[in-house]
XYZ file of C-alpha atoms in Angstrom:
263
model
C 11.010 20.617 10.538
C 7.528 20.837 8.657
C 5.185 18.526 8.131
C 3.118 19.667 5.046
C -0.596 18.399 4.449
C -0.923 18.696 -0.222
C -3.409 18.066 -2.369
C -3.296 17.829 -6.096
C -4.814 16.530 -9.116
C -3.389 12.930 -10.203
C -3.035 11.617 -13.705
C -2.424 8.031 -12.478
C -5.600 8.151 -10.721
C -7.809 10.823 -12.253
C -9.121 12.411 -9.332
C -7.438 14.640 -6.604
C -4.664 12.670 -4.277
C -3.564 13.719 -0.794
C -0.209 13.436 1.004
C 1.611 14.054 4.038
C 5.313 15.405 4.010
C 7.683 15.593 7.178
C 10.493 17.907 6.131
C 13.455 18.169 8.447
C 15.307 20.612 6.215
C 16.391 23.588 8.213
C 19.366 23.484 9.770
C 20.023 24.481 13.628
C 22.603 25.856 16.133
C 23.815 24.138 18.888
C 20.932 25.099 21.234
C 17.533 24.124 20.087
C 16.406 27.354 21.079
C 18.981 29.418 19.250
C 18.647 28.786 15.923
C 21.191 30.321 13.532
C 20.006 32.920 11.256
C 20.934 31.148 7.872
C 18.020 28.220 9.385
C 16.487 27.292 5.806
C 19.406 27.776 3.939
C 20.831 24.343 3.578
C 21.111 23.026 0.006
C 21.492 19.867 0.389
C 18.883 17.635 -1.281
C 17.395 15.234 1.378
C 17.148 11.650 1.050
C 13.705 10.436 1.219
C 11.457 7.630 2.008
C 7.621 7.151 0.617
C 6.292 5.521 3.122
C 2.435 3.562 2.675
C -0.219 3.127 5.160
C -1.994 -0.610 5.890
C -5.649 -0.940 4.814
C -8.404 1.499 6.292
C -5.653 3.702 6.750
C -4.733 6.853 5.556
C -1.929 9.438 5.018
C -1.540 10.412 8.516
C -1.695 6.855 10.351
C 1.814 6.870 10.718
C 2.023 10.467 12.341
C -0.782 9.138 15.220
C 0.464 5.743 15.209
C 4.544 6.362 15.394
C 7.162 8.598 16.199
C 7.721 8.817 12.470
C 8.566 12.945 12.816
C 11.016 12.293 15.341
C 12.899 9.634 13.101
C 12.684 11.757 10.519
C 14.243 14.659 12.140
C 16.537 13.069 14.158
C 18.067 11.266 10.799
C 17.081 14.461 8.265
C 15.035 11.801 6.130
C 11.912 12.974 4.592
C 9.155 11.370 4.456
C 5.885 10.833 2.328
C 2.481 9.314 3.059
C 0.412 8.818 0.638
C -3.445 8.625 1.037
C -3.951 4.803 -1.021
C -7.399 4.168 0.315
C -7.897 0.483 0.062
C -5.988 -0.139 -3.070
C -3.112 -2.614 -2.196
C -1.136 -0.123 -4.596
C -1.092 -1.376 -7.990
C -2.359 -0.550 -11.270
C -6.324 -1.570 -11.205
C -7.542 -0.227 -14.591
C -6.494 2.304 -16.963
C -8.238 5.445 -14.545
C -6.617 3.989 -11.188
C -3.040 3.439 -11.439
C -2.329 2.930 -8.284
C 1.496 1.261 -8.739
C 2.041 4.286 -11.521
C 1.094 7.060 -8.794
C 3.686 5.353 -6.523
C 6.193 4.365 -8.358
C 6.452 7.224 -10.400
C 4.028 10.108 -10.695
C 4.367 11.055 -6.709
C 7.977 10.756 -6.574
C 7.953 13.187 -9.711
C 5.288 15.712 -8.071
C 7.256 15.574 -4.295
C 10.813 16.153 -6.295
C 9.267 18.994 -8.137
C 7.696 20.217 -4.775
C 10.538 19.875 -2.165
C 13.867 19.992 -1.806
C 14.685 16.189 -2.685
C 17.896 13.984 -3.906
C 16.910 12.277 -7.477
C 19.361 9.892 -6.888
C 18.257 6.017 -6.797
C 20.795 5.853 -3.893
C 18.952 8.340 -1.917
C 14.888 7.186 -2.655
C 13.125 4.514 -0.271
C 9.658 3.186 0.110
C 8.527 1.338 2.684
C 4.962 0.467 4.907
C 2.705 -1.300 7.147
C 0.501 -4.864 6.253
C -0.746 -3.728 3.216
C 1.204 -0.853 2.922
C 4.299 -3.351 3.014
C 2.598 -5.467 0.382
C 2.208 -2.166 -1.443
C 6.428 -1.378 -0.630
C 7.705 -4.491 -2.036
C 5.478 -4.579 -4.973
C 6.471 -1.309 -5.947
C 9.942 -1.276 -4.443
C 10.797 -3.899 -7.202
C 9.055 -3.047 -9.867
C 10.337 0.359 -9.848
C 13.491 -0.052 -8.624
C 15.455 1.957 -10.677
C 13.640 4.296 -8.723
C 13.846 2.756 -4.912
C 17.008 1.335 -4.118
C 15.495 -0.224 -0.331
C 12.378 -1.095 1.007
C 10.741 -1.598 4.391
C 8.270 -3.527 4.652
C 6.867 -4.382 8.588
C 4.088 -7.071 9.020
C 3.581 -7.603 5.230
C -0.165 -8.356 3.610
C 1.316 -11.057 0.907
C -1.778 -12.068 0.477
C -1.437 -12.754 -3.063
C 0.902 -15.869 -2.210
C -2.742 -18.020 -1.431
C -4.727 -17.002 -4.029
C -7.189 -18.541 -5.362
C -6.201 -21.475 -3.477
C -7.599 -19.819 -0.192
C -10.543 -20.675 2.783
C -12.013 -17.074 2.895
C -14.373 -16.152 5.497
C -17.240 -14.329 6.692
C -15.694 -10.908 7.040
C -15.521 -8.203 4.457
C -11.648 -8.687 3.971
C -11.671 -11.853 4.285
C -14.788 -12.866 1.901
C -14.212 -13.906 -1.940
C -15.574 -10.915 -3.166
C -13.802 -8.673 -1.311
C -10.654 -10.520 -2.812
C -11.898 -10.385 -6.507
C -12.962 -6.890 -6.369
C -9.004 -6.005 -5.178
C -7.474 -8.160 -7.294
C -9.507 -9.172 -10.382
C -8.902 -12.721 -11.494
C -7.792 -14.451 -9.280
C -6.435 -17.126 -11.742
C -4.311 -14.827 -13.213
C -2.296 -13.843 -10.460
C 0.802 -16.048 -10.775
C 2.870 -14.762 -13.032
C 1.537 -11.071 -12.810
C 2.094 -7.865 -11.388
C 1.211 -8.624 -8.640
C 3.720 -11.942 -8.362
C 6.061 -10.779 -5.769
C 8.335 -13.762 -6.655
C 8.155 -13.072 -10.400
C 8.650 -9.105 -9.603
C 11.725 -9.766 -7.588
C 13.501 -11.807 -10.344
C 12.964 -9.598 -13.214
C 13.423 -6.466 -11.440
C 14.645 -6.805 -8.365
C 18.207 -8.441 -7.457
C 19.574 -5.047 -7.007
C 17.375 -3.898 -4.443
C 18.043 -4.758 -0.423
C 14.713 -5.456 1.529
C 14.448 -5.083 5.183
C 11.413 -7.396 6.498
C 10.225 -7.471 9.912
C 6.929 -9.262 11.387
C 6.154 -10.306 14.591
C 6.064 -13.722 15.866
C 2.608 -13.336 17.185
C 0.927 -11.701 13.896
C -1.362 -13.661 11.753
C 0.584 -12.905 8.641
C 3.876 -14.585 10.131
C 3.529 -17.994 7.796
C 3.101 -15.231 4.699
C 6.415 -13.103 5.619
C 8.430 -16.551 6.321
C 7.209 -18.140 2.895
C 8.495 -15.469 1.140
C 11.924 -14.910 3.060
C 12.885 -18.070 2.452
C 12.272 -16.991 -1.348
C 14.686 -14.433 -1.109
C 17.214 -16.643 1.078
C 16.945 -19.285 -2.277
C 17.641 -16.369 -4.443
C 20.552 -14.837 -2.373
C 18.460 -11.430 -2.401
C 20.246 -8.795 -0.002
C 17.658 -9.103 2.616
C 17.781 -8.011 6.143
C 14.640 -9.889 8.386
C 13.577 -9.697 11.954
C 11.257 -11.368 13.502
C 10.167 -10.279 17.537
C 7.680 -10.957 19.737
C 4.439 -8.585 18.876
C 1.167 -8.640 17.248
C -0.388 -6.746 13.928
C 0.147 -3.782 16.067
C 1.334 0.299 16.825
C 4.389 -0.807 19.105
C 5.726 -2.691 16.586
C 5.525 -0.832 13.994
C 6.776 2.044 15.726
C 9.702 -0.017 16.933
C 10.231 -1.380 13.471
C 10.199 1.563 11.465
C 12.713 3.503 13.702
C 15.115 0.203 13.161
C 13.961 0.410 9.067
C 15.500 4.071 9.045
C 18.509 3.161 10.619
C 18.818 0.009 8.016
C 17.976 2.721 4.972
C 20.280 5.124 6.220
C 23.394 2.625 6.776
C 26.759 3.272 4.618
């Protein structure tokens, strides 16, 4: 296994972007310690998962946070984190592209880079609060690029706006929500619609959704299951004890890999 810290120049975003990679691509003996001597010559494309951080994160939270290298190994999946900054993952303006860079651009740079399957069959995305608000916007509207996504303690923010009682801190405030998100008026209907992006792009796409029963974005995840219910999406949702928090996650994304990787 490697697990490969890049840097390159985007388009999307006209600036330089950073990633993290976990590679399970060799291909061992029997005893751990014994490799064979044909280790990195396995030619089989790997099936792969983008997988997004939650806000003030970055492209290694999930390496400190989970056991994401050992599910990655232990299932050959790779796996790519993306640094997204604060961005919720969509296209802001015509220099920051956000949804572009995910959608498309960084799945065209990691192909060209590593050893991955191009198949639809084989491509995931998936991630954390606003990562999984970033996983399900994307997931659907580029999925004839994803086929799944996993998204764990989803930020679906967007479902209140404007008609929301912000507060006094910074991601909570009105301006911190206009600055993300622009008009707030205009959101219905938009890219940024989760409803609206699921019916025109995404009833062939399954969605595994998991948030815990004791996280302040529970009322947000169960609003928009029962969405998907009404629309007879193919949508897998758990919800367990546990807080906006590393041991869920962590249990949640091992149980999202299994989901991804089932026949």
């Amino acid at each position: 296994m490697a697990i490969v810290s890049a840097r390159y120049r985007s388009n999307c975003l006209n600036r330089f972007v950073t990633f993290t990679a976990v590679l399970p691509f060799e291909t061992y003996g029997e005893e751990y310690f014994n490799p064979n001597q044909e280790a990195f010559g396995d030619t089989t494309p790997m099936k792969t998962l983008y997988l997004l951080h939650g806000i003030t994160g970055d492209e290694v939270d999930w390496l400190y946070g989970t056991r994401i290298a050992a599910y990655a190994e232990e299932n050959r999946l790779a796996v790519i984190m993306p640094d997204g900054g604060n961005s919720f993952y969509f296209d802001h303006f015509y220099a920051e592209k956000w949804g572009e860079f995910i959608g498309k651009e960084l799945v065209q740079a990691t192909r060209t880079m590593f050893h991955l399957s191009e198949k639809r069959e084989d491509t995931f995305i998936g991630g954390l609060s606003m990562g999984g608000f970033g996983a399900l916007r994307n997931g659907l509207q580029y999925s004839q690029t994803f086929s799944k996504i996993v998204a764990l303690s989803g930020a679906l923010v967007t479902q209140d706006l404007p008609n929301k009682e912000y507060g006094k801190e910074w991601m909570e405030t009105e301006e911190f929500y206009q600055r993300t998100f622009g008009d707030l008026n205009k959101i219905k209907g938009s890219a940024l619609d989760l409803e609206k992006l699921y019916l025109d792009h995404g009833k062939d796409t399954e969605i595994f959704m998991a948030i815990g029963t004791e996280d302040f974005l529970l009322e947000k995840n169960r609003r928009y299951k029962k969405f998907l219910q009404e629309q007879k999406a193919k949508l897998h949702y758990l919800e367990e004890p546990g807080a906006h928090e590393w041991d869920f996650w962590d249990r949640n994304i091992r149980r999202g890999i299994q989901w991804l990787l089932e026949k």
